Amino acid sequence: QVQLVESGGGLVQSGGSLRLSCAASVANFRNKVMGWYRQASGKLRELVADITPGGSTTYANSVKGRFTISRDDAKKMVYLHMTRLNPDVTAVYFCNSRVVLRAPASGSWGEGTQVSVSS
């Protein structure tokens, strides 16, 4: 029915870059809000960025200007380009798919990919 598979995580030094990918086997992908969320050890899951079917984006203030979310509807892919990384972004990053105007928790989640940034 629904499958979200994240990839692209890994270990990177401070100041480096990563690109996360989410392959979304989701019905009506073009009409879904797609997002990236992260959960650091001992912390709550939080929004990193999301993108609407129309291409409007929302970013956490902490990543604005450094991260870029994008989508490829033909390929059912969502990406998160992460630059100027620092250890504060270390977390498991999750892909989310939801219906417009619905809470992310009501949608679907991938299993996550670990991003670790060393100082």
Short mmCIF file of N, CA and C in Angstrom, two decimals:
data_model
loop_
_atom_site.label_atom_id
_atom_site.label_comp_id
_atom_site.label_asym_id
_atom_site.label_seq_id
_atom_site.Cartn_x
_atom_site.Cartn_y
_atom_site.Cartn_z
N GLN A 1 0.83 -1.20 0.00
CA GLN A 1 0.00 0.00 0.00
C GLN A 1 0.87 1.25 0.00
N VAL A 2 1.58 1.48 1.09
CA VAL A 2 2.44 2.64 1.23
C VAL A 2 3.80 2.19 1.72
N GLN A 3 4.83 2.65 1.04
CA GLN A 3 6.18 2.35 1.46
C GLN A 3 7.07 3.56 1.19
N LEU A 4 7.74 4.01 2.22
CA LEU A 4 8.69 5.10 2.12
C LEU A 4 10.05 4.59 2.54
N VAL A 5 11.03 4.74 1.69
CA VAL A 5 12.36 4.22 1.96
C VAL A 5 13.36 5.34 1.83
N GLU A 6 13.99 5.68 2.95
CA GLU A 6 15.00 6.73 2.97
C GLU A 6 16.37 6.16 2.69
N SER A 7 17.21 6.98 2.11
CA SER A 7 18.60 6.61 1.89
C SER A 7 19.44 7.87 1.84
N GLY A 8 20.74 7.68 1.89
CA GLY A 8 21.65 8.81 1.76
C GLY A 8 22.26 9.30 3.05
N GLY A 9 21.82 8.75 4.16
CA GLY A 9 22.41 9.15 5.42
C GLY A 9 23.82 8.61 5.56
N GLY A 10 24.49 9.08 6.58
CA GLY A 10 25.85 8.64 6.83
C GLY A 10 26.56 9.57 7.77
N LEU A 11 27.85 9.40 7.82
CA LEU A 11 28.70 10.21 8.67
C LEU A 11 29.42 11.25 7.83
N VAL A 12 29.36 12.48 8.28
CA VAL A 12 30.01 13.56 7.56
C VAL A 12 30.64 14.51 8.56
N GLN A 13 31.70 15.16 8.15
CA GLN A 13 32.36 16.13 9.00
C GLN A 13 31.61 17.46 9.00
N SER A 14 31.80 18.22 10.04
CA SER A 14 31.21 19.54 10.12
C SER A 14 31.56 20.35 8.87
N GLY A 15 30.55 21.04 8.37
CA GLY A 15 30.74 21.83 7.17
C GLY A 15 30.45 21.08 5.89
N GLY A 16 30.28 19.79 5.99
CA GLY A 16 30.03 18.98 4.82
C GLY A 16 28.59 18.98 4.38
N SER A 17 28.30 18.15 3.39
CA SER A 17 26.96 18.09 2.80
C SER A 17 26.52 16.65 2.61
N LEU A 18 25.22 16.46 2.61
CA LEU A 18 24.61 15.18 2.31
C LEU A 18 23.32 15.44 1.54
N ARG A 19 22.93 14.46 0.76
CA ARG A 19 21.62 14.49 0.14
C ARG A 19 20.86 13.24 0.54
N LEU A 20 19.75 13.43 1.19
CA LEU A 20 18.87 12.34 1.54
C LEU A 20 17.83 12.14 0.45
N SER A 21 17.48 10.89 0.24
CA SER A 21 16.47 10.56 -0.76
C SER A 21 15.37 9.73 -0.11
N CYS A 22 14.17 9.92 -0.58
CA CYS A 22 13.03 9.13 -0.14
C CYS A 22 12.31 8.61 -1.36
N ALA A 23 12.30 7.30 -1.50
CA ALA A 23 11.55 6.65 -2.56
C ALA A 23 10.17 6.32 -2.03
N ALA A 24 9.15 6.91 -2.63
CA ALA A 24 7.80 6.85 -2.08
C ALA A 24 6.88 6.04 -2.98
N SER A 25 6.55 4.86 -2.53
CA SER A 25 5.52 4.07 -3.20
C SER A 25 4.19 4.45 -2.57
N VAL A 26 3.67 5.57 -3.00
CA VAL A 26 2.50 6.18 -2.40
C VAL A 26 1.47 6.46 -3.47
N ALA A 27 0.24 6.07 -3.21
CA ALA A 27 -0.83 6.39 -4.13
C ALA A 27 -1.05 7.90 -4.16
N ASN A 28 -1.34 8.40 -5.33
CA ASN A 28 -1.61 9.83 -5.51
C ASN A 28 -0.47 10.69 -4.96
N PHE A 29 0.74 10.28 -5.26
CA PHE A 29 1.92 10.98 -4.77
C PHE A 29 1.86 12.47 -5.07
N ARG A 30 1.41 12.80 -6.26
CA ARG A 30 1.39 14.20 -6.67
C ARG A 30 0.52 15.07 -5.78
N ASN A 31 -0.42 14.46 -5.07
CA ASN A 31 -1.34 15.20 -4.22
C ASN A 31 -0.99 15.11 -2.74
N LYS A 32 0.17 14.59 -2.43
CA LYS A 32 0.60 14.45 -1.05
C LYS A 32 1.58 15.53 -0.65
N VAL A 33 1.49 15.94 0.59
CA VAL A 33 2.55 16.73 1.19
C VAL A 33 3.64 15.76 1.63
N MET A 34 4.85 16.02 1.21
CA MET A 34 5.98 15.19 1.57
C MET A 34 6.89 15.97 2.50
N GLY A 35 7.41 15.27 3.48
CA GLY A 35 8.23 15.97 4.45
C GLY A 35 9.38 15.15 4.97
N TRP A 36 10.32 15.87 5.54
CA TRP A 36 11.43 15.28 6.26
C TRP A 36 11.34 15.70 7.72
N TYR A 37 11.44 14.74 8.59
CA TYR A 37 11.44 14.96 10.02
C TYR A 37 12.67 14.28 10.60
N ARG A 38 13.08 14.71 11.76
CA ARG A 38 14.23 14.09 12.39
C ARG A 38 13.98 13.90 13.87
N GLN A 39 14.68 12.93 14.40
CA GLN A 39 14.60 12.65 15.82
C GLN A 39 15.99 12.34 16.33
N ALA A 40 16.49 13.24 17.15
CA ALA A 40 17.77 13.03 17.79
C ALA A 40 17.58 12.18 19.03
N SER A 41 18.65 11.57 19.47
CA SER A 41 18.60 10.71 20.65
C SER A 41 18.05 11.47 21.84
N GLY A 42 17.01 10.93 22.45
CA GLY A 42 16.41 11.54 23.61
C GLY A 42 15.53 12.73 23.33
N LYS A 43 15.29 13.03 22.06
CA LYS A 43 14.50 14.19 21.68
C LYS A 43 13.22 13.77 20.96
N LEU A 44 12.31 14.71 20.84
CA LEU A 44 11.09 14.48 20.10
C LEU A 44 11.33 14.60 18.60
N ARG A 45 10.51 13.92 17.85
CA ARG A 45 10.58 14.06 16.40
C ARG A 45 10.10 15.45 16.01
N GLU A 46 10.82 16.07 15.09
CA GLU A 46 10.50 17.43 14.70
C GLU A 46 10.57 17.60 13.20
N LEU A 47 9.84 18.57 12.73
CA LEU A 47 9.85 18.90 11.31
C LEU A 47 11.20 19.48 10.92
N VAL A 48 11.73 19.00 9.82
CA VAL A 48 12.89 19.61 9.19
C VAL A 48 12.43 20.46 8.01
N ALA A 49 11.67 19.85 7.13
CA ALA A 49 11.17 20.54 5.95
C ALA A 49 10.03 19.75 5.35
N ASP A 50 9.11 20.43 4.70
CA ASP A 50 8.12 19.73 3.90
C ASP A 50 7.82 20.51 2.64
N ILE A 51 7.15 19.84 1.73
CA ILE A 51 6.86 20.44 0.44
C ILE A 51 5.48 19.97 -0.01
N THR A 52 4.68 20.92 -0.46
CA THR A 52 3.31 20.64 -0.86
C THR A 52 3.26 20.17 -2.31
N PRO A 53 2.10 19.68 -2.74
CA PRO A 53 1.96 19.32 -4.15
C PRO A 53 2.27 20.47 -5.09
N GLY A 54 2.01 21.69 -4.66
CA GLY A 54 2.30 22.85 -5.49
C GLY A 54 3.72 23.35 -5.40
N GLY A 55 4.52 22.73 -4.56
CA GLY A 55 5.92 23.11 -4.45
C GLY A 55 6.24 24.10 -3.35
N SER A 56 5.24 24.49 -2.56
CA SER A 56 5.51 25.38 -1.44
C SER A 56 6.27 24.61 -0.36
N THR A 57 7.23 25.27 0.25
CA THR A 57 8.08 24.61 1.23
C THR A 57 8.00 25.28 2.58
N THR A 58 8.25 24.48 3.59
CA THR A 58 8.36 24.94 4.96
C THR A 58 9.62 24.35 5.55
N TYR A 59 10.36 25.17 6.27
CA TYR A 59 11.59 24.72 6.89
C TYR A 59 11.62 25.08 8.35
N ALA A 60 12.24 24.22 9.13
CA ALA A 60 12.56 24.60 10.49
C ALA A 60 13.53 25.78 10.44
N ASN A 61 13.36 26.70 11.37
CA ASN A 61 14.22 27.87 11.38
C ASN A 61 15.70 27.50 11.45
N SER A 62 16.00 26.43 12.13
CA SER A 62 17.38 26.05 12.34
C SER A 62 18.07 25.58 11.07
N VAL A 63 17.30 25.20 10.06
CA VAL A 63 17.90 24.69 8.83
C VAL A 63 17.66 25.60 7.64
N LYS A 64 16.89 26.63 7.82
CA LYS A 64 16.57 27.54 6.73
C LYS A 64 17.84 28.14 6.16
N GLY A 65 17.96 28.07 4.85
CA GLY A 65 19.14 28.59 4.19
C GLY A 65 20.25 27.58 4.02
N ARG A 66 20.14 26.46 4.69
CA ARG A 66 21.15 25.42 4.60
C ARG A 66 20.61 24.14 3.98
N PHE A 67 19.34 23.84 4.22
CA PHE A 67 18.71 22.64 3.69
C PHE A 67 17.72 23.04 2.60
N THR A 68 17.58 22.16 1.63
CA THR A 68 16.61 22.37 0.57
C THR A 68 15.86 21.08 0.30
N ILE A 69 14.54 21.16 0.37
CA ILE A 69 13.70 20.01 0.05
C ILE A 69 13.20 20.16 -1.37
N SER A 70 13.11 19.04 -2.06
CA SER A 70 12.60 19.05 -3.43
C SER A 70 11.87 17.75 -3.69
N ARG A 71 11.09 17.74 -4.75
CA ARG A 71 10.35 16.53 -5.11
C ARG A 71 10.37 16.33 -6.61
N ASP A 72 10.31 15.09 -6.99
CA ASP A 72 10.22 14.69 -8.38
C ASP A 72 8.98 13.81 -8.50
N ASP A 73 7.89 14.39 -8.95
CA ASP A 73 6.63 13.67 -8.96
C ASP A 73 6.64 12.51 -9.95
N ALA A 74 7.34 12.67 -11.05
CA ALA A 74 7.41 11.60 -12.04
C ALA A 74 8.09 10.36 -11.47
N LYS A 75 9.08 10.58 -10.62
CA LYS A 75 9.82 9.48 -10.03
C LYS A 75 9.32 9.11 -8.64
N LYS A 76 8.39 9.86 -8.11
CA LYS A 76 7.91 9.66 -6.74
C LYS A 76 9.08 9.68 -5.76
N MET A 77 9.87 10.71 -5.87
CA MET A 77 11.04 10.87 -5.02
C MET A 77 10.99 12.21 -4.31
N VAL A 78 11.51 12.22 -3.11
CA VAL A 78 11.68 13.44 -2.33
C VAL A 78 13.12 13.49 -1.87
N TYR A 79 13.69 14.68 -1.91
CA TYR A 79 15.09 14.84 -1.56
C TYR A 79 15.25 15.91 -0.50
N LEU A 80 16.30 15.78 0.25
CA LEU A 80 16.70 16.80 1.19
C LEU A 80 18.19 17.05 1.02
N HIS A 81 18.51 18.18 0.43
CA HIS A 81 19.91 18.58 0.29
C HIS A 81 20.32 19.32 1.55
N MET A 82 21.34 18.83 2.18
CA MET A 82 21.79 19.34 3.45
C MET A 82 23.21 19.85 3.29
N THR A 83 23.42 21.11 3.61
CA THR A 83 24.73 21.73 3.49
C THR A 83 25.13 22.40 4.78
N ARG A 84 26.40 22.72 4.86
CA ARG A 84 26.95 23.40 6.04
C ARG A 84 26.52 22.68 7.32
N LEU A 85 26.72 21.40 7.32
CA LEU A 85 26.26 20.58 8.43
C LEU A 85 27.11 20.80 9.68
N ASN A 86 26.46 20.67 10.80
CA ASN A 86 27.14 20.73 12.08
C ASN A 86 26.58 19.61 12.97
N PRO A 87 27.25 19.31 14.07
CA PRO A 87 26.81 18.18 14.90
C PRO A 87 25.38 18.30 15.42
N ASP A 88 24.84 19.50 15.47
CA ASP A 88 23.48 19.68 15.97
C ASP A 88 22.42 19.01 15.11
N VAL A 89 22.75 18.68 13.88
CA VAL A 89 21.77 18.05 13.01
C VAL A 89 21.81 16.53 13.10
N THR A 90 22.69 15.99 13.91
CA THR A 90 22.78 14.54 14.08
C THR A 90 21.45 13.99 14.57
N ALA A 91 20.89 13.06 13.82
CA ALA A 91 19.58 12.51 14.14
C ALA A 91 19.24 11.43 13.12
N VAL A 92 18.17 10.73 13.39
CA VAL A 92 17.57 9.87 12.39
C VAL A 92 16.56 10.70 11.62
N TYR A 93 16.67 10.68 10.32
CA TYR A 93 15.80 11.46 9.46
C TYR A 93 14.76 10.56 8.82
N PHE A 94 13.50 10.99 8.92
CA PHE A 94 12.37 10.21 8.45
C PHE A 94 11.65 10.93 7.33
N CYS A 95 11.22 10.17 6.37
CA CYS A 95 10.38 10.67 5.30
C CYS A 95 8.92 10.50 5.70
N ASN A 96 8.10 11.48 5.39
CA ASN A 96 6.69 11.45 5.73
C ASN A 96 5.84 11.80 4.52
N SER A 97 4.72 11.12 4.42
CA SER A 97 3.74 11.40 3.38
C SER A 97 2.38 11.59 4.03
N ARG A 98 1.70 12.66 3.67
CA ARG A 98 0.39 12.93 4.26
C ARG A 98 -0.52 13.61 3.28
N VAL A 99 -1.78 13.54 3.60
CA VAL A 99 -2.78 14.26 2.82
C VAL A 99 -2.71 15.74 3.18
N VAL A 100 -2.94 16.58 2.21
CA VAL A 100 -2.95 18.02 2.44
C VAL A 100 -3.92 18.36 3.57
N LEU A 101 -3.50 19.26 4.42
CA LEU A 101 -4.28 19.75 5.55
C LEU A 101 -4.52 18.69 6.63
N ARG A 102 -3.73 17.67 6.63
CA ARG A 102 -3.78 16.66 7.66
C ARG A 102 -2.47 16.65 8.44
N ALA A 103 -2.53 16.18 9.67
CA ALA A 103 -1.34 16.15 10.51
C ALA A 103 -0.35 15.11 10.00
N PRO A 104 0.93 15.40 10.12
CA PRO A 104 1.93 14.41 9.70
C PRO A 104 1.76 13.06 10.38
N ALA A 105 1.34 13.06 11.63
CA ALA A 105 1.17 11.80 12.35
C ALA A 105 0.09 10.93 11.73
N SER A 106 -0.81 11.53 10.98
CA SER A 106 -1.87 10.77 10.33
C SER A 106 -1.40 10.12 9.04
N GLY A 107 -0.21 10.47 8.60
CA GLY A 107 0.31 9.96 7.35
C GLY A 107 1.18 8.74 7.53
N SER A 108 2.06 8.56 6.58
CA SER A 108 2.94 7.39 6.56
C SER A 108 4.38 7.82 6.79
N TRP A 109 5.14 6.91 7.35
CA TRP A 109 6.54 7.16 7.69
C TRP A 109 7.45 6.08 7.13
N GLY A 110 8.64 6.49 6.77
CA GLY A 110 9.68 5.54 6.50
C GLY A 110 10.35 5.12 7.79
N GLU A 111 11.32 4.23 7.68
CA GLU A 111 12.01 3.73 8.86
C GLU A 111 13.17 4.61 9.28
N GLY A 112 13.57 5.52 8.44
CA GLY A 112 14.57 6.49 8.80
C GLY A 112 15.96 6.16 8.30
N THR A 113 16.77 7.19 8.22
CA THR A 113 18.18 7.04 7.87
C THR A 113 19.00 7.92 8.80
N GLN A 114 20.08 7.37 9.29
CA GLN A 114 20.90 8.07 10.28
C GLN A 114 21.81 9.09 9.62
N VAL A 115 21.79 10.28 10.15
CA VAL A 115 22.74 11.32 9.77
C VAL A 115 23.57 11.67 10.99
N SER A 116 24.87 11.55 10.86
CA SER A 116 25.77 11.85 11.96
C SER A 116 26.83 12.83 11.48
N VAL A 117 27.02 13.88 12.23
CA VAL A 117 27.98 14.91 11.87
C VAL A 117 29.02 15.00 12.98
N SER A 118 30.26 14.85 12.62
CA SER A 118 31.34 14.91 13.59
C SER A 118 31.94 16.31 13.61
N SER A 119 32.44 16.68 14.76
CA SER A 119 33.04 17.99 14.92
C SER A 119 34.53 17.97 14.65
#
